[in-house]
Amino acid sequence: MRRALQAARDAASQGEVPVGAVVVRDGTVIATAANAPRRLHDPTAHAEICAIRAASARLGSDRLEGCDLWVTLEPCAMCAGAIAHARIARLYYGASDPKGGAVEHGPRFFAQPTCHHRPEIFSGIGEGEAAGLLRNFFAGRR
Amino acid sequence: MRRALQAARDAASQGEVPVGAVVVRDGTVIATAANAPRRLHDPTAHAEICAIRAASARLGSDRLEGCDLWVTLEPCAMCAGAIAHARIARLYYGASDPKGGAVEHGPRFFAQPTCHHRPEIFSGIGEGEAAGLLRNFFAGRR
């Protein structure tokens, strides 16, 4: 999660909402990514999507079986769907997101009977720091 | 939708689940894409995501305001989330997807109070042909 938080800080320094994500397999970092929709002109370029795409490219497969995803913020519906498609084994996230989160809020994607893959989920890891980065970012934009 | 159906046929000919998508603005096609997760080693490479990414790159913006998305199959949660992030104005889709769809099934993403952007939605366009392509594809794999 330290790496994911550093990626979140990198996102903020680029003017992006500070969220970072890391894909890990057997203790080895496969991919790290910062949230970058504005910089990349890509509405799908959330940290989770970028990390999953990079890890899949690196491993040469559209399934990341046995891989874990660490992300500083509760994933949205788009990212939760991508996590299921990628067959991520374990999801670790930091801050909850009552506005856009889709794990414990809104669509509660992984709890839906139509969800075809549900990772093990661990929340609240590094929550204080992840939430603080977001708070500072939005305060600075007001 | 004819273009989207052609993209779906292209997907099938590459061994991918036949789904196609097109982004249109003011009657002009901005991007067309076929479903390609296996070929691209990218679990996020659904037709909708690929079309949205290509259109955003072409227009140089992470928001596709005023753009419509035509897709042969009901979008999943990942793609529904991307449609909202991209601020797609109108969503036209063909076949319903009771297993993986997230518009009229499962998470019913656009009906969630946490959904921050809801396009106008028109379903059932070219449904018979879209569903036929999928049926033939899966029958051929058995």
PDB file of C-alpha atoms in Angstrom:
ATOM      1  CA  MET A   1       0.000   0.000   0.000  1.00  0.00           C
ATOM      2  CA  ARG A   2       2.982   2.323   0.485  1.00  0.00           C
ATOM      3  CA  ARG A   3       3.652   2.095  -3.255  1.00  0.00           C
ATOM      4  CA  ALA A   4       0.005   2.741  -4.075  1.00  0.00           C
ATOM      5  CA  LEU A   5       0.019   5.816  -1.820  1.00  0.00           C
ATOM      6  CA  GLN A   6       3.160   7.073  -3.565  1.00  0.00           C
ATOM      7  CA  ALA A   7       1.394   6.631  -6.936  1.00  0.00           C
ATOM      8  CA  ALA A   8      -1.554   8.597  -5.522  1.00  0.00           C
ATOM      9  CA  ARG A   9       0.844  11.421  -4.586  1.00  0.00           C
ATOM     10  CA  ASP A  10       2.274  11.293  -8.118  1.00  0.00           C
ATOM     11  CA  ALA A  11      -1.273  11.643  -9.513  1.00  0.00           C
ATOM     12  CA  ALA A  12      -1.882  14.736  -7.362  1.00  0.00           C
ATOM     13  CA  SER A  13       1.367  16.306  -8.543  1.00  0.00           C
ATOM     14  CA  GLN A  14       0.024  15.930 -12.116  1.00  0.00           C
ATOM     15  CA  GLY A  15      -3.260  17.603 -11.201  1.00  0.00           C
ATOM     16  CA  GLU A  16      -5.156  14.312 -11.114  1.00  0.00           C
ATOM     17  CA  VAL A  17      -7.389  13.064  -8.293  1.00  0.00           C
ATOM     18  CA  PRO A  18      -4.886  11.260  -6.031  1.00  0.00           C
ATOM     19  CA  VAL A  19      -5.538   7.542  -6.358  1.00  0.00           C
ATOM     20  CA  GLY A  20      -2.858   4.911  -6.872  1.00  0.00           C
ATOM     21  CA  ALA A  21      -2.923   1.166  -7.508  1.00  0.00           C
ATOM     22  CA  VAL A  22      -0.469  -1.736  -7.518  1.00  0.00           C
ATOM     23  CA  VAL A  23      -0.797  -5.302  -8.843  1.00  0.00           C
ATOM     24  CA  VAL A  24       1.222  -7.847  -6.885  1.00  0.00           C
ATOM     25  CA  ARG A  25       1.784 -11.579  -7.442  1.00  0.00           C
ATOM     26  CA  ASP A  26       3.599 -13.788  -4.936  1.00  0.00           C
ATOM     27  CA  GLY A  27       5.129 -10.730  -3.269  1.00  0.00           C
ATOM     28  CA  THR A  28       6.425  -9.279  -6.563  1.00  0.00           C
ATOM     29  CA  VAL A  29       5.114  -5.967  -7.918  1.00  0.00           C
ATOM     30  CA  ILE A  30       3.823  -6.572 -11.455  1.00  0.00           C
ATOM     31  CA  ALA A  31       2.501  -3.053 -12.160  1.00  0.00           C
ATOM     32  CA  THR A  32       2.022   0.299 -10.436  1.00  0.00           C
ATOM     33  CA  ALA A  33      -0.217   3.073 -11.751  1.00  0.00           C
ATOM     34  CA  ALA A  34      -1.519   6.518 -10.879  1.00  0.00           C
ATOM     35  CA  ASN A  35      -4.949   7.879 -11.747  1.00  0.00           C
ATOM     36  CA  ALA A  36      -4.545   9.747 -15.060  1.00  0.00           C
ATOM     37  CA  PRO A  37      -7.792  10.394 -17.016  1.00  0.00           C
ATOM     38  CA  ARG A  38      -7.063  14.052 -17.724  1.00  0.00           C
ATOM     39  CA  ARG A  39      -3.428  13.661 -18.628  1.00  0.00           C
ATOM     40  CA  LEU A  40      -4.122  10.695 -20.915  1.00  0.00           C
ATOM     41  CA  HIS A  41      -7.428  12.027 -22.326  1.00  0.00           C
ATOM     42  CA  ASP A  42      -8.971   8.722 -21.274  1.00  0.00           C
ATOM     43  CA  PRO A  43     -12.031   8.531 -18.996  1.00  0.00           C
ATOM     44  CA  THR A  44     -11.187   4.883 -18.261  1.00  0.00           C
ATOM     45  CA  ALA A  45      -7.667   5.703 -16.994  1.00  0.00           C
ATOM     46  CA  HIS A  46      -8.370   5.166 -13.308  1.00  0.00           C
ATOM     47  CA  ALA A  47      -5.410   3.826 -11.332  1.00  0.00           C
ATOM     48  CA  GLU A  48      -6.944   0.336 -11.082  1.00  0.00           C
ATOM     49  CA  ILE A  49      -7.617   0.080 -14.844  1.00  0.00           C
ATOM     50  CA  CYS A  50      -4.115   1.326 -15.701  1.00  0.00           C
ATOM     51  CA  ALA A  51      -2.491  -1.110 -13.263  1.00  0.00           C
ATOM     52  CA  ILE A  52      -4.613  -4.053 -14.495  1.00  0.00           C
ATOM     53  CA  ARG A  53      -3.871  -3.228 -18.152  1.00  0.00           C
ATOM     54  CA  ALA A  54      -0.140  -2.903 -17.486  1.00  0.00           C
ATOM     55  CA  ALA A  55      -0.032  -6.136 -15.486  1.00  0.00           C
ATOM     56  CA  SER A  56      -2.008  -8.025 -18.145  1.00  0.00           C
ATOM     57  CA  ALA A  57       0.295  -6.761 -20.884  1.00  0.00           C
ATOM     58  CA  ARG A  58       3.327  -7.751 -18.834  1.00  0.00           C
ATOM     59  CA  LEU A  59       2.004 -11.228 -18.074  1.00  0.00           C
ATOM     60  CA  GLY A  60       0.635 -11.712 -21.607  1.00  0.00           C
ATOM     61  CA  SER A  61      -2.830 -12.748 -20.444  1.00  0.00           C
ATOM     62  CA  ASP A  62      -6.255 -11.194 -19.977  1.00  0.00           C
ATOM     63  CA  ARG A  63      -6.558 -12.973 -16.626  1.00  0.00           C
ATOM     64  CA  LEU A  64      -4.521 -12.020 -13.590  1.00  0.00           C
ATOM     65  CA  GLU A  65      -5.179 -15.199 -11.632  1.00  0.00           C
ATOM     66  CA  GLY A  66      -3.251 -15.308  -8.361  1.00  0.00           C
ATOM     67  CA  CYS A  67      -2.669 -11.545  -8.475  1.00  0.00           C
ATOM     68  CA  ASP A  68      -3.692  -9.055  -5.788  1.00  0.00           C
ATOM     69  CA  LEU A  69      -4.712  -5.436  -6.341  1.00  0.00           C
ATOM     70  CA  TRP A  70      -3.841  -2.743  -3.823  1.00  0.00           C
ATOM     71  CA  VAL A  71      -5.621   0.583  -4.328  1.00  0.00           C
ATOM     72  CA  THR A  72      -5.877   3.677  -2.145  1.00  0.00           C
ATOM     73  CA  LEU A  73      -9.633   4.249  -2.717  1.00  0.00           C
ATOM     74  CA  GLU A  74     -12.725   2.025  -2.864  1.00  0.00           C
ATOM     75  CA  PRO A  75     -13.113   1.050  -6.547  1.00  0.00           C
ATOM     76  CA  CYS A  76     -15.953   2.497  -8.652  1.00  0.00           C
ATOM     77  CA  ALA A  77     -18.278   0.284 -10.744  1.00  0.00           C
ATOM     78  CA  MET A  78     -15.980   0.459 -13.779  1.00  0.00           C
ATOM     79  CA  CYS A  79     -12.959  -0.666 -11.766  1.00  0.00           C
ATOM     80  CA  ALA A  80     -14.887  -3.274  -9.762  1.00  0.00           C
ATOM     81  CA  GLY A  81     -16.057  -4.768 -13.065  1.00  0.00           C
ATOM     82  CA  ALA A  82     -12.488  -4.789 -14.386  1.00  0.00           C
ATOM     83  CA  ILE A  83     -11.276  -6.481 -11.180  1.00  0.00           C
ATOM     84  CA  ALA A  84     -13.827  -9.268 -11.746  1.00  0.00           C
ATOM     85  CA  HIS A  85     -12.953  -9.618 -15.455  1.00  0.00           C
ATOM     86  CA  ALA A  86      -9.250  -9.832 -14.538  1.00  0.00           C
ATOM     87  CA  ARG A  87      -9.960 -12.506 -11.891  1.00  0.00           C
ATOM     88  CA  ILE A  88      -8.018 -10.586  -9.233  1.00  0.00           C
ATOM     89  CA  ALA A  89      -7.626 -12.904  -6.216  1.00  0.00           C
ATOM     90  CA  ARG A  90      -7.496 -10.341  -3.394  1.00  0.00           C
ATOM     91  CA  LEU A  91      -8.530  -6.683  -3.317  1.00  0.00           C
ATOM     92  CA  TYR A  92      -7.003  -4.415  -0.681  1.00  0.00           C
ATOM     93  CA  TYR A  93      -8.243  -0.838  -0.552  1.00  0.00           C
ATOM     94  CA  GLY A  94      -7.733   2.228   1.628  1.00  0.00           C
ATOM     95  CA  ALA A  95     -10.423   4.899   1.946  1.00  0.00           C
ATOM     96  CA  SER A  96     -14.136   4.267   1.491  1.00  0.00           C
ATOM     97  CA  ASP A  97     -15.885   6.280  -1.229  1.00  0.00           C
ATOM     98  CA  PRO A  98     -19.554   6.905  -0.383  1.00  0.00           C
ATOM     99  CA  LYS A  99     -19.960   9.020  -3.553  1.00  0.00           C
ATOM    100  CA  GLY A 100     -18.492   6.804  -6.253  1.00  0.00           C
ATOM    101  CA  GLY A 101     -17.539   3.519  -4.582  1.00  0.00           C
ATOM    102  CA  ALA A 102     -19.179   0.338  -5.853  1.00  0.00           C
ATOM    103  CA  VAL A 103     -17.895  -2.220  -3.348  1.00  0.00           C
ATOM    104  CA  GLU A 104     -19.581  -1.189  -0.091  1.00  0.00           C
ATOM    105  CA  HIS A 105     -21.702   1.590  -1.673  1.00  0.00           C
ATOM    106  CA  GLY A 106     -24.098   2.079  -4.584  1.00  0.00           C
ATOM    107  CA  PRO A 107     -24.168  -0.967  -6.885  1.00  0.00           C
ATOM    108  CA  ARG A 108     -22.245  -3.162  -4.340  1.00  0.00           C
ATOM    109  CA  PHE A 109     -21.004  -4.948  -7.408  1.00  0.00           C
ATOM    110  CA  PHE A 110     -19.346  -7.971  -5.809  1.00  0.00           C
ATOM    111  CA  ALA A 111     -22.506  -8.744  -3.814  1.00  0.00           C
ATOM    112  CA  GLN A 112     -24.674  -8.977  -6.955  1.00  0.00           C
ATOM    113  CA  PRO A 113     -25.825 -12.454  -7.981  1.00  0.00           C
ATOM    114  CA  THR A 114     -24.675 -11.641 -11.548  1.00  0.00           C
ATOM    115  CA  CYS A 115     -21.074 -11.026 -10.399  1.00  0.00           C
ATOM    116  CA  HIS A 116     -19.048 -13.843 -11.955  1.00  0.00           C
ATOM    117  CA  HIS A 117     -15.882 -13.419  -9.846  1.00  0.00           C
ATOM    118  CA  ARG A 118     -15.514 -12.040  -6.362  1.00  0.00           C
ATOM    119  CA  PRO A 119     -12.046 -11.417  -4.915  1.00  0.00           C
ATOM    120  CA  GLU A 120     -11.332 -11.616  -1.202  1.00  0.00           C
ATOM    121  CA  ILE A 121     -11.767  -8.028  -0.005  1.00  0.00           C
ATOM    122  CA  PHE A 122      -9.825  -6.180   2.692  1.00  0.00           C
ATOM    123  CA  SER A 123     -10.659  -2.516   3.317  1.00  0.00           C
ATOM    124  CA  GLY A 124      -9.359   0.338   5.448  1.00  0.00           C
ATOM    125  CA  ILE A 125      -5.643  -0.311   4.829  1.00  0.00           C
ATOM    126  CA  GLY A 126      -3.799   3.021   4.884  1.00  0.00           C
ATOM    127  CA  GLU A 127      -7.228   4.648   4.970  1.00  0.00           C
ATOM    128  CA  GLY A 128      -6.159   7.753   6.941  1.00  0.00           C
ATOM    129  CA  GLU A 129      -3.350   8.671   4.568  1.00  0.00           C
ATOM    130  CA  ALA A 130      -5.377   7.867   1.417  1.00  0.00           C
ATOM    131  CA  ALA A 131      -8.322   9.967   2.598  1.00  0.00           C
ATOM    132  CA  GLY A 132      -5.979  12.774   3.676  1.00  0.00           C
ATOM    133  CA  LEU A 133      -4.451  12.974   0.190  1.00  0.00           C
ATOM    134  CA  LEU A 134      -7.921  13.280  -1.351  1.00  0.00           C
ATOM    135  CA  ARG A 135      -9.047  15.879   1.219  1.00  0.00           C
ATOM    136  CA  ASN A 136      -5.976  18.025   0.631  1.00  0.00           C
ATOM    137  CA  PHE A 137      -6.339  17.742  -3.142  1.00  0.00           C
ATOM    138  CA  PHE A 138      -9.956  18.881  -3.197  1.00  0.00           C
ATOM    139  CA  ALA A 139      -9.325  21.589  -0.560  1.00  0.00           C
ATOM    140  CA  GLY A 140      -6.529  22.943  -2.754  1.00  0.00           C
ATOM    141  CA  ARG A 141      -8.851  23.175  -5.752  1.00  0.00           C
ATOM    142  CA  ARG A 142     -11.530  25.235  -3.969  1.00  0.00           C
TER     143      ARG A 142
ATOM    144  CA  MET B   1     -25.869  -0.118 -35.285  1.00  0.00           C
ATOM    145  CA  ARG B   2     -24.948  -1.693 -38.617  1.00  0.00           C
ATOM    146  CA  ARG B   3     -21.337  -0.647 -38.026  1.00  0.00           C
ATOM    147  CA  ALA B   4     -21.413  -2.000 -34.478  1.00  0.00           C
ATOM    148  CA  LEU B   5     -22.777  -5.331 -35.747  1.00  0.00           C
ATOM    149  CA  GLN B   6     -19.985  -5.476 -38.338  1.00  0.00           C
ATOM    150  CA  ALA B   7     -17.442  -4.882 -35.549  1.00  0.00           C
ATOM    151  CA  ALA B   8     -19.088  -7.721 -33.591  1.00  0.00           C
ATOM    152  CA  ARG B   9     -18.634 -10.009 -36.620  1.00  0.00           C
ATOM    153  CA  ASP B  10     -14.979  -8.923 -36.798  1.00  0.00           C
ATOM    154  CA  ALA B  11     -14.578  -9.862 -33.116  1.00  0.00           C
ATOM    155  CA  ALA B  12     -16.004 -13.339 -33.774  1.00  0.00           C
ATOM    156  CA  SER B  13     -13.648 -13.862 -36.698  1.00  0.00           C
ATOM    157  CA  GLN B  14     -10.757 -13.200 -34.268  1.00  0.00           C
ATOM    158  CA  GLY B  15     -12.121 -15.745 -31.781  1.00  0.00           C
ATOM    159  CA  GLU B  16     -13.494 -13.058 -29.456  1.00  0.00           C
ATOM    160  CA  VAL B  17     -17.021 -12.889 -28.051  1.00  0.00           C
ATOM    161  CA  PRO B  18     -18.891 -10.968 -30.798  1.00  0.00           C
ATOM    162  CA  VAL B  19     -19.631  -7.511 -29.433  1.00  0.00           C
ATOM    163  CA  GLY B  20     -19.060  -4.264 -31.309  1.00  0.00           C
ATOM    164  CA  ALA B  21     -19.381  -0.583 -30.391  1.00  0.00           C
ATOM    165  CA  VAL B  22     -19.388   2.763 -32.166  1.00  0.00           C
ATOM    166  CA  VAL B  23     -19.089   6.337 -30.821  1.00  0.00           C
ATOM    167  CA  VAL B  24     -20.966   8.911 -32.878  1.00  0.00           C
ATOM    168  CA  ARG B  25     -21.170  12.701 -32.568  1.00  0.00           C
ATOM    169  CA  ASP B  26     -23.538  14.797 -34.652  1.00  0.00           C
ATOM    170  CA  GLY B  27     -23.954  11.982 -37.162  1.00  0.00           C
ATOM    171  CA  THR B  28     -20.191  11.455 -37.565  1.00  0.00           C
ATOM    172  CA  VAL B  29     -18.511   8.217 -36.506  1.00  0.00           C
ATOM    173  CA  ILE B  30     -15.700   9.088 -34.072  1.00  0.00           C
ATOM    174  CA  ALA B  31     -14.570   5.547 -33.241  1.00  0.00           C
ATOM    175  CA  THR B  32     -15.518   1.913 -33.922  1.00  0.00           C
ATOM    176  CA  ALA B  33     -14.232  -1.030 -31.894  1.00  0.00           C
ATOM    177  CA  ALA B  34     -14.581  -4.789 -31.558  1.00  0.00           C
ATOM    178  CA  ASN B  35     -14.386  -6.756 -28.333  1.00  0.00           C
ATOM    179  CA  ALA B  36     -10.731  -7.857 -27.980  1.00  0.00           C
ATOM    180  CA  PRO B  37      -9.650  -8.894 -24.451  1.00  0.00           C
ATOM    181  CA  ARG B  38      -7.921 -12.107 -25.528  1.00  0.00           C
ATOM    182  CA  ARG B  39      -6.176 -10.720 -28.556  1.00  0.00           C
ATOM    183  CA  LEU B  40      -4.939  -7.643 -26.688  1.00  0.00           C
ATOM    184  CA  HIS B  41      -4.193  -9.448 -23.397  1.00  0.00           C
ATOM    185  CA  ASP B  42      -6.362  -6.843 -21.709  1.00  0.00           C
ATOM    186  CA  PRO B  43      -9.376  -7.788 -19.548  1.00  0.00           C
ATOM    187  CA  THR B  44     -10.709  -4.228 -19.939  1.00  0.00           C
ATOM    188  CA  ALA B  45     -10.753  -4.391 -23.749  1.00  0.00           C
ATOM    189  CA  HIS B  46     -14.511  -4.705 -24.182  1.00  0.00           C
ATOM    190  CA  ALA B  47     -15.870  -3.063 -27.333  1.00  0.00           C
ATOM    191  CA  GLU B  48     -17.335  -0.134 -25.371  1.00  0.00           C
ATOM    192  CA  ILE B  49     -14.090   0.591 -23.508  1.00  0.00           C
ATOM    193  CA  CYS B  50     -12.022   0.389 -26.693  1.00  0.00           C
ATOM    194  CA  ALA B  51     -14.437   2.687 -28.559  1.00  0.00           C
ATOM    195  CA  ILE B  52     -14.557   5.205 -25.695  1.00  0.00           C
ATOM    196  CA  ARG B  53     -10.764   5.217 -25.364  1.00  0.00           C
ATOM    197  CA  ALA B  54     -10.282   5.702 -29.107  1.00  0.00           C
ATOM    198  CA  ALA B  55     -12.888   8.473 -29.280  1.00  0.00           C
ATOM    199  CA  SER B  56     -11.395  10.276 -26.268  1.00  0.00           C
ATOM    200  CA  ALA B  57      -7.910  10.089 -27.762  1.00  0.00           C
ATOM    201  CA  ARG B  58      -9.227  11.389 -31.079  1.00  0.00           C
ATOM    202  CA  LEU B  59     -11.128  14.282 -29.471  1.00  0.00           C
ATOM    203  CA  GLY B  60      -8.320  15.040 -26.988  1.00  0.00           C
ATOM    204  CA  SER B  61     -10.605  15.007 -23.962  1.00  0.00           C
ATOM    205  CA  ASP B  62     -11.580  12.625 -21.183  1.00  0.00           C
ATOM    206  CA  ARG B  63     -15.210  13.650 -21.631  1.00  0.00           C
ATOM    207  CA  LEU B  64     -17.273  12.688 -24.662  1.00  0.00           C
ATOM    208  CA  GLU B  65     -20.019  15.238 -24.128  1.00  0.00           C
ATOM    209  CA  GLY B  66     -22.589  15.224 -26.921  1.00  0.00           C
ATOM    210  CA  CYS B  67     -21.435  11.782 -28.098  1.00  0.00           C
ATOM    211  CA  ASP B  68     -23.625   8.703 -28.424  1.00  0.00           C
ATOM    212  CA  LEU B  69     -22.532   5.099 -27.924  1.00  0.00           C
ATOM    213  CA  TRP B  70     -24.001   2.286 -30.007  1.00  0.00           C
ATOM    214  CA  VAL B  71     -23.221  -1.229 -28.772  1.00  0.00           C
ATOM    215  CA  THR B  72     -24.585  -4.629 -29.761  1.00  0.00           C
ATOM    216  CA  LEU B  73     -24.936  -5.973 -26.192  1.00  0.00           C
ATOM    217  CA  GLU B  74     -26.159  -4.560 -22.879  1.00  0.00           C
ATOM    218  CA  PRO B  75     -23.069  -3.084 -21.175  1.00  0.00           C
ATOM    219  CA  CYS B  76     -21.539  -4.766 -18.122  1.00  0.00           C
ATOM    220  CA  ALA B  77     -20.742  -2.844 -14.904  1.00  0.00           C
ATOM    221  CA  MET B  78     -17.252  -1.938 -16.115  1.00  0.00           C
ATOM    222  CA  CYS B  79     -18.568  -0.490 -19.360  1.00  0.00           C
ATOM    223  CA  ALA B  80     -21.583   1.202 -17.751  1.00  0.00           C
ATOM    224  CA  GLY B  81     -19.182   2.930 -15.355  1.00  0.00           C
ATOM    225  CA  ALA B  82     -16.977   4.029 -18.253  1.00  0.00           C
ATOM    226  CA  ILE B  83     -20.043   5.373 -20.110  1.00  0.00           C
ATOM    227  CA  ALA B  84     -20.866   7.529 -17.073  1.00  0.00           C
ATOM    228  CA  HIS B  85     -17.261   8.709 -16.639  1.00  0.00           C
ATOM    229  CA  ALA B  86     -17.159   9.648 -20.342  1.00  0.00           C
ATOM    230  CA  ARG B  87     -20.450  11.567 -20.049  1.00  0.00           C
ATOM    231  CA  ILE B  88     -21.943   9.725 -23.044  1.00  0.00           C
ATOM    232  CA  ALA B  89     -25.207  11.505 -23.954  1.00  0.00           C
ATOM    233  CA  ARG B  90     -27.182   8.605 -25.403  1.00  0.00           C
ATOM    234  CA  LEU B  91     -26.679   4.849 -25.109  1.00  0.00           C
ATOM    235  CA  TYR B  92     -28.186   2.579 -27.762  1.00  0.00           C
ATOM    236  CA  TYR B  93     -27.797  -1.155 -27.275  1.00  0.00           C
ATOM    237  CA  GLY B  94     -28.963  -4.335 -28.959  1.00  0.00           C
ATOM    238  CA  ALA B  95     -29.334  -7.581 -27.030  1.00  0.00           C
ATOM    239  CA  SER B  96     -30.072  -7.780 -23.315  1.00  0.00           C
ATOM    240  CA  ASP B  97     -27.535  -9.652 -21.174  1.00  0.00           C
ATOM    241  CA  PRO B  98     -29.170 -11.271 -18.133  1.00  0.00           C
ATOM    242  CA  LYS B  99     -25.820 -12.844 -17.108  1.00  0.00           C
ATOM    243  CA  GLY B 100     -23.440  -9.894 -17.247  1.00  0.00           C
ATOM    244  CA  GLY B 101     -25.522  -6.822 -18.083  1.00  0.00           C
ATOM    245  CA  ALA B 102     -25.526  -3.950 -15.595  1.00  0.00           C
ATOM    246  CA  VAL B 103     -28.119  -1.636 -17.139  1.00  0.00           C
ATOM    247  CA  GLU B 104     -31.359  -3.592 -16.784  1.00  0.00           C
ATOM    248  CA  HIS B 105     -29.829  -6.482 -14.794  1.00  0.00           C
ATOM    249  CA  GLY B 106     -27.632  -7.019 -11.723  1.00  0.00           C
ATOM    250  CA  PRO B 107     -26.241  -3.720 -10.397  1.00  0.00           C
ATOM    251  CA  ARG B 108     -28.603  -1.617 -12.607  1.00  0.00           C
ATOM    252  CA  PHE B 109     -25.819   0.940 -12.487  1.00  0.00           C
ATOM    253  CA  PHE B 110     -27.595   3.934 -14.011  1.00  0.00           C
ATOM    254  CA  ALA B 111     -30.496   3.572 -11.559  1.00  0.00           C
ATOM    255  CA  GLN B 112     -28.194   3.835  -8.512  1.00  0.00           C
ATOM    256  CA  PRO B 113     -28.381   7.054  -6.512  1.00  0.00           C
ATOM    257  CA  THR B 114     -24.556   7.177  -6.579  1.00  0.00           C
ATOM    258  CA  CYS B 115     -24.509   7.242 -10.420  1.00  0.00           C
ATOM    259  CA  HIS B 116     -23.170  10.696 -11.336  1.00  0.00           C
ATOM    260  CA  HIS B 117     -24.167  10.689 -15.010  1.00  0.00           C
ATOM    261  CA  ARG B 118     -27.006   8.828 -16.694  1.00  0.00           C
ATOM    262  CA  PRO B 119     -27.266   8.809 -20.497  1.00  0.00           C
ATOM    263  CA  GLU B 120     -30.586   8.531 -22.289  1.00  0.00           C
ATOM    264  CA  ILE B 121     -30.972   4.786 -22.898  1.00  0.00           C
ATOM    265  CA  PHE B 122     -32.524   3.010 -25.892  1.00  0.00           C
ATOM    266  CA  SER B 123     -32.447  -0.797 -25.945  1.00  0.00           C
ATOM    267  CA  GLY B 124     -33.407  -3.594 -28.341  1.00  0.00           C
ATOM    268  CA  ILE B 125     -31.964  -1.984 -31.491  1.00  0.00           C
ATOM    269  CA  GLY B 126     -30.720  -4.737 -33.806  1.00  0.00           C
ATOM    270  CA  GLU B 127     -31.358  -7.121 -30.936  1.00  0.00           C
ATOM    271  CA  GLY B 128     -32.158 -10.162 -33.083  1.00  0.00           C
ATOM    272  CA  GLU B 129     -28.968  -9.982 -35.112  1.00  0.00           C
ATOM    273  CA  ALA B 130     -26.777  -9.130 -32.090  1.00  0.00           C
ATOM    274  CA  ALA B 131     -28.177 -12.034 -30.078  1.00  0.00           C
ATOM    275  CA  GLY B 132     -27.881 -14.365 -33.106  1.00  0.00           C
ATOM    276  CA  LEU B 133     -24.168 -13.588 -33.453  1.00  0.00           C
ATOM    277  CA  LEU B 134     -23.597 -14.420 -29.781  1.00  0.00           C
ATOM    278  CA  ARG B 135     -25.679 -17.621 -29.976  1.00  0.00           C
ATOM    279  CA  ASN B 136     -23.793 -18.856 -33.035  1.00  0.00           C
ATOM    280  CA  PHE B 137     -20.450 -18.007 -31.459  1.00  0.00           C
ATOM    281  CA  PHE B 138     -21.110 -19.943 -28.267  1.00  0.00           C
ATOM    282  CA  ALA B 139     -22.755 -22.833 -30.166  1.00  0.00           C
ATOM    283  CA  GLY B 140     -19.609 -23.071 -32.318  1.00  0.00           C
ATOM    284  CA  ARG B 141     -17.398 -23.338 -29.223  1.00  0.00           C
ATOM    285  CA  ARG B 142     -19.303 -26.230 -27.665  1.00  0.00           C
TER     286      ARG B 142
END
